[in-house]
Tab-separated table of C-alpha atoms in Angstrom:
chain	number	residue	atom	x	y	z
A	848	MET	CA	14.569	-38.875	34.967
A	849	LYS	CA	12.682	-40.310	31.985
A	850	LYS	CA	9.534	-38.403	32.932
A	851	THR	CA	11.563	-35.152	33.257
A	852	LEU	CA	13.210	-35.625	29.903
A	853	ILE	CA	9.685	-36.204	28.272
A	854	ALA	CA	8.387	-33.073	30.019
A	855	LEU	CA	11.312	-31.002	28.828
A	856	PHE	CA	10.906	-32.330	25.294
A	857	SER	CA	7.227	-31.396	25.436
A	858	ILE	CA	8.023	-27.949	26.457
A	859	PHE	CA	10.574	-27.641	23.729
A	860	ILE	CA	8.070	-28.757	21.157
A	861	SER	CA	5.606	-26.236	22.458
A	862	LEU	CA	7.943	-23.416	22.335
A	863	ALA	CA	9.044	-24.347	18.909
A	864	ALA	CA	5.388	-24.380	17.634
A	865	LEU	CA	4.795	-20.978	19.327
A	866	THR	CA	7.809	-19.478	17.716
A	867	ALA	CA	6.659	-20.781	14.342
A	868	GLN	CA	3.196	-19.284	14.977
A	869	GLU	CA	4.764	-16.035	16.086
A	870	GLN	CA	6.920	-15.929	12.858
A	871	GLU	CA	3.903	-16.544	10.705
A	872	GLU	CA	1.957	-13.861	12.424
A	873	ASP	CA	4.836	-11.403	11.827
A	874	ARG	CA	5.102	-12.454	8.111
A	875	LEU	CA	1.346	-11.863	7.710
A	876	GLY	CA	1.498	-8.596	9.538
A	877	LYS	CA	4.272	-7.338	7.184
A	878	LEU	CA	2.373	-8.613	4.062
A	879	TYR	CA	-0.918	-6.939	4.901
A	880	SER	CA	0.840	-3.748	5.735
A	881	ILE	CA	2.504	-3.693	2.220
A	882	MET	CA	-0.637	-4.728	0.578
A	883	ASP	CA	-2.690	-1.943	2.179
A	884	ASN	CA	-4.949	-0.180	-0.324
A	885	ASP	CA	-3.164	2.983	0.320
A	886	ASN	CA	-0.163	1.615	-1.526
A	887	PHE	CA	-2.193	1.217	-4.624
A	888	VAL	CA	-3.656	3.798	-7.064
A	889	LEU	CA	-7.125	3.207	-8.559
A	890	LEU	CA	-7.546	3.947	-12.353
A	891	VAL	CA	-10.583	3.642	-14.695
A	892	HIS	CA	-9.547	2.841	-18.286
A	893	SER	CA	-11.583	1.641	-21.227
A	894	ARG	CA	-14.649	1.173	-19.020
A	895	SER	CA	-12.833	-1.059	-16.517
A	896	GLY	CA	-10.981	-0.353	-13.416
A	897	PHE	CA	-7.557	-1.492	-12.086
A	898	ALA	CA	-5.453	-0.679	-8.995
A	899	ILE	CA	-1.722	-0.249	-9.677
A	900	SER	CA	0.995	-0.483	-7.081
A	901	LYS	CA	2.705	2.864	-6.290
A	902	THR	CA	5.996	1.125	-6.310
A	903	GLU	CA	7.782	-1.772	-8.128
A	904	VAL	CA	7.502	-5.045	-6.198
A	905	THR	CA	10.102	-4.878	-3.462
A	906	GLN	CA	12.518	-7.672	-2.336
A	907	GLU	CA	10.788	-7.732	1.091
A	908	LEU	CA	7.346	-8.394	-0.560
A	909	TYR	CA	8.780	-10.953	-3.002
A	910	GLU	CA	10.505	-12.890	-0.238
A	911	LEU	CA	7.313	-12.790	1.943
A	912	ILE	CA	5.630	-14.755	-0.892
A	913	MET	CA	8.270	-16.760	-2.735
A	914	GLU	CA	10.614	-17.445	0.327
A	915	LYS	CA	13.574	-16.596	-1.643
A	916	ASN	CA	15.301	-13.507	-3.085
A	917	PRO	CA	17.092	-13.884	-6.466
A	918	SER	CA	18.161	-10.184	-6.587
A	919	ASN	CA	21.725	-9.131	-7.647
A	920	PHE	CA	21.480	-6.036	-5.527
A	921	LYS	CA	20.206	-6.823	-2.005
A	922	GLY	CA	17.940	-4.670	0.144
A	923	LYS	CA	14.396	-5.282	1.386
A	924	ASN	CA	13.256	-1.902	-0.064
A	925	LEU	CA	15.064	-2.337	-3.339
A	926	PRO	CA	13.003	-3.473	-6.307
A	927	VAL	CA	13.201	-7.304	-6.739
A	928	GLU	CA	15.056	-7.966	-10.021
A	929	ASN	CA	16.729	-10.940	-11.729
A	930	VAL	CA	13.370	-12.505	-12.181
A	931	SER	CA	11.834	-13.882	-15.373
A	932	TYR	CA	8.349	-13.183	-16.799
A	933	TYR	CA	7.382	-16.670	-15.434
A	934	ASP	CA	8.661	-15.985	-11.960
A	935	ALA	CA	6.490	-12.867	-11.943
A	936	LEU	CA	3.411	-14.835	-12.878
A	937	VAL	CA	3.909	-17.451	-10.245
A	938	PHE	CA	4.389	-14.571	-7.713
A	939	CYS	CA	1.147	-12.987	-8.782
A	940	ASN	CA	-0.904	-16.121	-8.268
A	941	LEU	CA	0.735	-16.963	-5.006
A	942	LEU	CA	0.007	-13.441	-3.730
A	943	SER	CA	-3.501	-13.639	-4.914
A	944	MET	CA	-3.958	-16.995	-3.002
A	945	GLU	CA	-2.440	-15.332	0.084
A	946	MET	CA	-4.708	-12.401	-0.005
A	947	ASP	CA	-7.794	-14.468	-0.726
A	948	VAL	CA	-8.664	-13.209	-4.250
A	949	GLU	CA	-9.189	-15.338	-7.347
A	950	PRO	CA	-5.789	-15.949	-9.057
A	951	VAL	CA	-5.656	-14.678	-12.596
A	952	TYR	CA	-3.220	-17.006	-14.380
A	953	SER	CA	-3.824	-20.736	-15.145
A	954	VAL	CA	-1.778	-23.569	-16.932
A	955	ASP	CA	-4.030	-26.058	-18.418
A	956	GLY	CA	-6.791	-24.861	-16.162
A	957	ILE	CA	-4.727	-25.045	-12.935
A	958	THR	CA	-4.267	-21.860	-10.996
A	959	ASP	CA	-2.069	-23.259	-8.181
A	960	PRO	CA	1.511	-22.642	-9.239
A	961	ALA	CA	2.672	-25.621	-7.075
A	962	GLN	CA	1.095	-27.876	-9.649
A	963	TRP	CA	2.634	-26.138	-12.687
A	964	ASP	CA	5.625	-27.543	-14.528
A	965	SER	CA	9.025	-26.281	-13.534
A	966	LEU	CA	10.037	-22.907	-14.889
A	967	GLU	CA	13.137	-24.580	-16.400
A	968	SER	CA	10.742	-26.377	-18.908
A	969	GLY	CA	10.433	-23.072	-20.888
A	970	ASP	CA	7.057	-21.844	-22.176
A	971	TRP	CA	3.840	-23.042	-20.665
A	972	TYR	CA	1.653	-23.425	-23.750
A	973	GLY	CA	-1.443	-23.859	-21.793
A	974	LEU	CA	-0.865	-20.452	-19.983
A	975	LYS	CA	-4.112	-18.320	-19.875
A	976	MET	CA	-5.126	-15.113	-18.173
A	977	SER	CA	-8.689	-14.898	-16.788
A	978	PRO	CA	-10.568	-11.778	-17.940
A	979	VAL	CA	-12.811	-11.853	-14.905
A	980	ALA	CA	-10.484	-12.917	-12.001
A	981	THR	CA	-9.738	-9.993	-9.532
A	982	GLY	CA	-6.333	-11.311	-8.304
A	983	PHE	CA	-3.007	-9.648	-8.708
A	984	ARG	CA	-1.357	-9.687	-12.218
A	985	LEU	CA	1.116	-7.949	-14.544
A	986	PRO	CA	-0.244	-4.897	-16.345
A	987	THR	CA	-0.578	-5.010	-20.166
A	988	LYS	CA	1.427	-2.449	-22.086
A	989	GLU	CA	-1.626	-0.305	-22.695
A	990	GLU	CA	-2.489	-0.263	-18.920
A	991	TRP	CA	1.091	0.407	-18.021
A	992	LEU	CA	1.278	3.437	-20.338
A	993	PHE	CA	-2.211	4.743	-19.259
A	994	ALA	CA	-0.843	4.752	-15.598
A	995	ALA	CA	2.529	6.222	-16.781
A	996	ARG	CA	0.658	9.233	-18.534
A	997	GLY	CA	-1.093	9.903	-15.131
A	998	GLY	CA	-4.418	8.280	-15.962
A	999	VAL	CA	-5.024	10.213	-19.291
A	1000	GLU	CA	-4.857	9.425	-22.862
A	1001	LYS	CA	-2.471	12.074	-23.813
A	1002	THR	CA	0.217	14.089	-22.053
A	1003	GLU	CA	2.818	16.623	-22.943
A	1004	ASN	CA	5.394	15.304	-20.484
A	1005	LYS	CA	8.632	14.236	-22.016
A	1006	TYR	CA	9.260	11.746	-19.249
A	1007	ILE	CA	6.921	9.924	-16.880
A	1008	GLY	CA	5.588	12.606	-14.568
A	1009	GLY	CA	7.415	15.656	-15.911
A	1010	ASP	CA	10.231	17.041	-17.920
A	1011	ASP	CA	13.153	16.664	-15.536
A	1012	VAL	CA	14.516	13.166	-15.640
A	1013	ASP	CA	16.787	13.681	-12.712
A	1014	GLU	CA	13.865	14.286	-10.388
A	1015	LEU	CA	12.018	11.420	-11.624
A	1016	ALA	CA	14.277	8.480	-12.336
A	1017	TRP	CA	17.489	6.544	-11.525
A	1018	TYR	CA	19.113	6.005	-14.842
A	1019	SER	CA	22.580	5.733	-16.255
A	1020	VAL	CA	23.861	9.207	-15.356
A	1021	ASN	CA	22.771	9.220	-11.688
A	1022	SER	CA	22.285	5.629	-10.576
A	1023	ASP	CA	25.961	4.647	-9.946
A	1024	ARG	CA	25.027	1.435	-11.926
A	1025	THR	CA	22.895	-0.016	-9.290
A	1026	THR	CA	19.243	-0.060	-8.308
A	1027	HIS	CA	17.833	2.274	-5.505
A	1028	GLU	CA	15.215	2.029	-2.744
A	1029	SER	CA	11.625	2.548	-3.936
A	1030	ALA	CA	10.030	5.903	-3.927
A	1031	GLN	CA	13.055	8.047	-3.575
A	1032	LYS	CA	12.481	10.020	-6.689
A	1033	GLU	CA	9.370	12.176	-7.436
A	1034	PRO	CA	6.271	10.234	-8.379
A	1035	ASN	CA	4.111	11.039	-11.452
A	1036	GLU	CA	0.726	12.856	-11.357
A	1037	ILE	CA	-1.101	10.096	-9.726
A	1038	GLY	CA	1.433	9.197	-7.073
A	1039	VAL	CA	3.073	6.169	-8.834
A	1040	TYR	CA	6.972	5.976	-8.339
A	1041	ASP	CA	9.868	4.805	-10.403
A	1042	MET	CA	8.013	4.141	-13.705
A	1043	ASN	CA	10.988	5.787	-15.248
A	1044	GLY	CA	14.377	3.897	-14.547
A	1045	ASN	CA	15.507	1.830	-11.555
A	1046	VAL	CA	14.443	-1.492	-13.193
A	1047	TRP	CA	12.473	-2.482	-16.339
A	1048	GLU	CA	9.071	-3.814	-15.655
A	1049	TRP	CA	7.574	-6.925	-17.239
A	1050	CYS	CA	4.109	-6.624	-18.959
A	1051	TRP	CA	1.716	-9.446	-19.596
A	1052	ASP	CA	1.581	-9.038	-23.416
A	1053	GLY	CA	4.124	-9.056	-26.275
A	1054	ALA	CA	4.327	-7.366	-29.751
A	1055	SER	CA	3.614	-10.477	-31.795
A	1056	LYS	CA	1.896	-13.760	-31.245
A	1057	LEU	CA	4.507	-15.275	-33.621
A	1058	ARG	CA	7.389	-14.900	-31.078
A	1059	PRO	CA	7.474	-15.396	-27.403
A	1060	ASN	CA	8.978	-12.066	-26.458
A	1061	LYS	CA	7.244	-9.886	-23.772
A	1062	PHE	CA	7.146	-6.212	-23.322
A	1063	ILE	CA	9.376	-4.601	-20.597
A	1064	MET	CA	8.681	-0.923	-19.820
A	1065	GLY	CA	10.151	2.182	-18.181
A	1066	GLY	CA	13.931	1.591	-18.410
A	1067	GLY	CA	16.459	0.640	-15.841
A	1068	TYR	CA	19.364	2.034	-13.765
A	1069	ASP	CA	21.550	1.551	-16.885
A	1070	THR	CA	19.292	2.982	-19.385
A	1071	SER	CA	20.299	6.252	-21.185
A	1072	LYS	CA	18.518	9.618	-20.655
A	1073	ASN	CA	16.892	9.194	-24.186
A	1074	GLY	CA	15.856	5.703	-23.317
A	1075	THR	CA	13.757	6.867	-20.353
A	1076	THR	CA	11.503	9.151	-22.300
A	1077	LEU	CA	7.804	8.287	-22.480
A	1078	THR	CA	8.013	7.525	-26.137
A	1079	ASN	CA	11.263	5.331	-25.970
A	1080	CYS	CA	10.748	3.469	-22.647
A	1081	VAL	CA	9.630	0.172	-24.269
A	1082	SER	CA	11.558	-2.950	-25.153
A	1083	GLU	CA	11.087	-6.732	-25.278
A	1084	LEU	CA	12.669	-9.750	-23.739
A	1085	ILE	CA	12.371	-13.511	-24.041
A	1086	PRO	CA	10.234	-14.527	-21.065
A	1087	THR	CA	12.734	-16.820	-19.395
A	1088	THR	CA	15.302	-13.962	-19.402
A	1089	LYS	CA	16.519	-12.941	-15.914
A	1090	ASN	CA	18.491	-9.606	-15.659
A	1091	PRO	CA	19.559	-7.405	-12.647
A	1092	ASN	CA	17.889	-4.582	-14.351
A	1093	THR	CA	14.513	-6.127	-14.742
A	1094	GLY	CA	11.613	-6.436	-12.211
A	1095	PHE	CA	7.933	-5.937	-12.220
A	1096	ARG	CA	4.935	-3.860	-10.844
A	1097	ILE	CA	1.630	-5.474	-10.051
A	1098	ILE	CA	-2.008	-4.398	-10.706
A	1099	ARG	CA	-5.364	-5.872	-9.733
A	1100	SER	CA	-8.625	-5.629	-11.795
A	1101	MET	CA	-11.473	-3.987	-9.832
A	1102	ASN	CA	-15.212	-4.913	-10.113
A	1103	ASP	CA	-17.800	-2.125	-10.125
A	1104	ASP	CA	-18.572	-2.369	-6.338
A	1105	GLU	CA	-14.959	-2.015	-5.590
A	1106	ILE	CA	-14.579	0.860	-7.932
A	1107	LYS	CA	-17.579	2.762	-6.275
A	1108	ALA	CA	-16.150	1.971	-2.852
A	1109	GLU	CA	-12.748	3.326	-3.675
A	1110	GLN	CA	-14.234	6.398	-5.338
A	1111	LYS	CA	-16.369	7.085	-2.265
A	1112	LYS	CA	-13.297	6.576	-0.004
A	1113	ALA	CA	-11.342	9.148	-2.164
A	1114	GLU	CA	-14.169	11.688	-1.960
A	1115	ARG	CA	-14.119	11.170	1.897
A	1116	GLU	CA	-10.334	11.660	1.989
A	1117	ALA	CA	-10.505	14.790	-0.094
A	1118	SER	CA	-13.214	16.090	2.249
A	1119	ALA	CA	-11.277	15.280	5.327
A	1120	LYS	CA	-8.035	16.909	4.135
A	1121	SER	CA	-9.700	20.249	3.213
A	1122	VAL	CA	-11.867	21.367	6.238
A	1123	PRO	CA	-12.632	18.429	8.392
A	1124	PRO	CA	-15.473	19.072	9.304
A	1125	LEU	CA	-16.656	22.660	8.573
A	1126	PHE	CA	-15.297	25.197	10.904
A	1127	LYS	CA	-16.521	28.627	11.928
A	1128	ALA	CA	-14.571	30.877	14.231
A	1129	GLY	CA	-12.242	27.919	14.948
A	1130	ARG	CA	-14.969	25.640	16.172
A	1131	SER	CA	-16.621	22.679	14.101
A	1132	GLN	CA	-20.118	23.634	13.190
A	1133	TYR	CA	-21.161	20.008	13.343
A	1134	PRO	CA	-20.269	17.189	15.686
A	1135	VAL	CA	-17.581	14.770	14.513
A	1136	SER	CA	-19.295	12.382	12.115
A	1137	GLN	CA	-18.991	8.673	12.000
A	1138	TRP	CA	-17.252	8.565	8.507
A	1139	LEU	CA	-14.607	11.120	9.644
A	1140	TRP	CA	-14.063	9.009	12.635
A	1141	TYR	CA	-13.730	5.870	10.614
A	1142	TYR	CA	-11.444	7.637	8.139
A	1143	VAL	CA	-9.082	8.663	11.035
A	1144	MET	CA	-9.331	5.760	13.309
A	1145	LYS	CA	-10.059	2.966	10.958
A	1146	ASP	CA	-12.855	1.527	13.207
A	1147	TYR	CA	-16.522	2.281	14.318
A	1148	PRO	CA	-17.188	2.327	18.048
A	1149	LEU	CA	-20.869	1.550	17.202
A	1150	LEU	CA	-22.683	-1.639	16.209
A	1151	ILE	CA	-24.712	0.396	13.610
A	1152	ALA	CA	-22.820	2.981	11.727
A	1153	ASP	CA	-24.308	5.908	9.870
A	1154	ASP	CA	-21.796	7.794	7.984
A	1155	TYR	CA	-22.991	11.364	8.614
A	1156	ALA	CA	-24.479	10.799	12.159
A	1157	PRO	CA	-22.389	12.034	15.161
A	1158	VAL	CA	-20.017	9.367	16.490
A	1159	TYR	CA	-20.480	8.459	20.135
A	1160	ASN	CA	-19.709	5.552	22.667
A	1161	ILE	CA	-16.107	6.798	22.746
A	1162	SER	CA	-13.643	7.650	25.619
A	1163	TYR	CA	-11.673	10.782	26.269
A	1164	TYR	CA	-8.562	8.968	25.500
A	1165	GLN	CA	-9.989	7.837	22.088
A	1166	ALA	CA	-10.995	11.368	21.369
A	1167	VAL	CA	-7.504	12.814	22.042
A	1168	VAL	CA	-5.884	10.074	19.791
A	1169	PHE	CA	-8.490	11.129	17.064
A	1170	CYS	CA	-7.519	14.812	17.274
A	1171	ASN	CA	-3.867	14.122	17.013
A	1172	ARG	CA	-4.192	11.854	14.140
A	1173	LEU	CA	-6.436	14.272	12.316
A	1174	SER	CA	-3.956	17.029	12.871
A	1175	LYS	CA	-1.263	14.857	11.375
A	1176	ILE	CA	-3.478	14.047	8.272
A	1177	CYS	CA	-4.157	17.722	7.749
A	1178	GLY	CA	-0.662	19.038	8.208
A	1179	ARG	CA	-1.045	20.570	11.566
A	1180	THR	CA	0.960	20.148	14.670
A	1181	PRO	CA	-0.809	17.774	17.149
A	1182	VAL	CA	-1.943	19.422	20.333
A	1183	TYR	CA	-1.817	16.521	22.840
A	1184	GLU	CA	1.423	15.089	24.288
A	1185	LEU	CA	2.268	12.158	26.425
A	1186	ASN	CA	5.890	11.653	27.628
A	1187	LYS	CA	6.983	14.504	25.287
A	1188	SER	CA	5.585	12.616	22.210
A	1189	ASN	CA	2.622	13.923	20.163
A	1190	ASN	CA	2.408	10.648	18.129
A	1191	PRO	CA	-0.279	8.267	19.588
A	1192	SER	CA	1.524	5.410	18.235
A	1193	ASP	CA	4.188	5.935	20.918
A	1194	TRP	CA	1.555	6.024	23.729
A	1195	GLY	CA	0.695	2.450	23.589
A	1196	THR	CA	-2.715	0.803	23.524
A	1197	ILE	CA	-5.653	3.054	24.242
A	1198	PRO	CA	-6.927	2.140	27.721
A	1199	THR	CA	-10.549	1.086	28.222
A	1200	SER	CA	-10.802	2.308	31.848
A	1201	PRO	CA	-9.157	5.206	33.766
A	1202	ASP	CA	-5.494	5.132	33.437
A	1203	LYS	CA	-2.894	7.053	35.578
A	1204	LYS	CA	-0.393	7.085	32.723
A	1205	TRP	CA	-2.769	8.501	30.119
A	1206	ASP	CA	-4.128	10.960	32.532
A	1207	LYS	CA	-0.864	12.719	32.269
A	1208	ILE	CA	-1.724	13.828	28.679
A	1209	SER	CA	-0.728	17.466	28.289
A	1210	ILE	CA	-1.523	20.129	25.852
A	1211	ASN	CA	1.135	21.896	23.749
A	1212	LYS	CA	-0.083	25.519	23.696
A	1213	LYS	CA	1.974	26.384	20.627
A	1214	ALA	CA	0.486	23.696	18.503
A	1215	ASN	CA	-2.100	24.526	15.817
A	1216	GLY	CA	-3.913	21.186	15.480
A	1217	TYR	CA	-7.325	20.068	16.415
A	1218	MET	CA	-8.401	19.609	19.983
A	1219	LEU	CA	-11.534	19.016	22.227
A	1220	GLU	CA	-13.557	21.821	23.600
A	1221	VAL	CA	-12.973	20.444	27.120
A	1222	THR	CA	-9.522	20.246	28.652
A	1223	LYS	CA	-10.187	17.456	31.224
A	1224	ALA	CA	-11.202	13.705	31.025
A	1225	LYS	CA	-13.979	14.122	33.566
A	1226	GLU	CA	-15.419	16.938	31.523
A	1227	PHE	CA	-15.750	14.901	28.337
A	1228	ASP	CA	-19.022	13.011	27.576
A	1229	GLY	CA	-18.304	10.597	24.702
A	1230	SER	CA	-21.423	8.592	25.381
A	1231	SER	CA	-23.910	11.058	24.262
A	1232	VAL	CA	-25.758	10.420	21.047
A	1233	LYS	CA	-25.335	14.239	20.297
A	1234	GLY	CA	-21.670	13.535	19.715
A	1235	PHE	CA	-18.746	15.895	20.337
A	1236	TYR	CA	-17.305	18.992	18.730
A	1237	ILE	CA	-13.673	19.932	18.164
A	1238	ARG	CA	-11.852	23.203	17.568
A	1239	ILE	CA	-8.595	24.501	16.194
A	1240	ALA	CA	-5.962	25.396	18.795
A	1241	ASN	CA	-4.697	28.907	18.880
């Protein structure tokens, strides 16, 4: 009996450990998805570069890092609010540590917030911002305004992103006195959402070194129409203040190599979205390149990758998934279907050997997306170093 109880207890402990591991894996999966580079916009300003988040920090992201949610209005996709300036700094450093980049803020030379004094103690007189660290941080007022103007020094826009405030912002007239989910209004010129209204956003700096107040930018759900204009959407708060109309947005400084890499990626994306690759009479003039494959599939099937060389060492199933994903990116209707779905995410993991289920992939003759030149798996040769060609359906 004793041995049985010990065995059962051991099983229970193992299951508990497995559950904890699964929970952590799920947490990290959500975190990495939110922090994907596609959720940031790269800007170059005053000879330096930074990436700014497209949305205000959501309650889901805040809770993944801080393990609590202080917001007055609850919802994972709502902006976090009711947070002080110091709460935002702690979040930024913890996020940097989680994402394995150098934390920006330090108190008396210490970057780990766990070793900082309690927020209740007020100002941290030893607080400093590293000018070279590439972790996550609050924008300065100047950086915030640069992003708000769409990455230019001057704009004729009355509001952030245009002249129709109702299309751009949640403010006192249309908000019903509450926050709203991120990215429901139109973005500005560079794809950044909710810089007008919803919640005010903390910035790193203040108007004067003689008082502790810090800038807040953009206006909130309770701000008047006039208060959300680009020229009026600035105010100040004592840094310990916590309001249900105040949250924050994050940015990350980029080094030269990161800037070049992001610019190269943007060039590739623009190329892919225009005419990927070059077509003549509905057929690609060149084999699918390795960089186009990587842009669409996010992996290289080769040990040695050469951006503009043909992609090879791929299966028919992989090529079909590639065609459907490329069609989606380019705004075309995907050609291939499996179980009445043209979304490869619904099909499951791509098989590495012949598969009866995947052999039932069919072609939608009414679709206008990209497809292979062959119609059967046995006709496709993905191992050839010459690569493969695609064509436009119909």
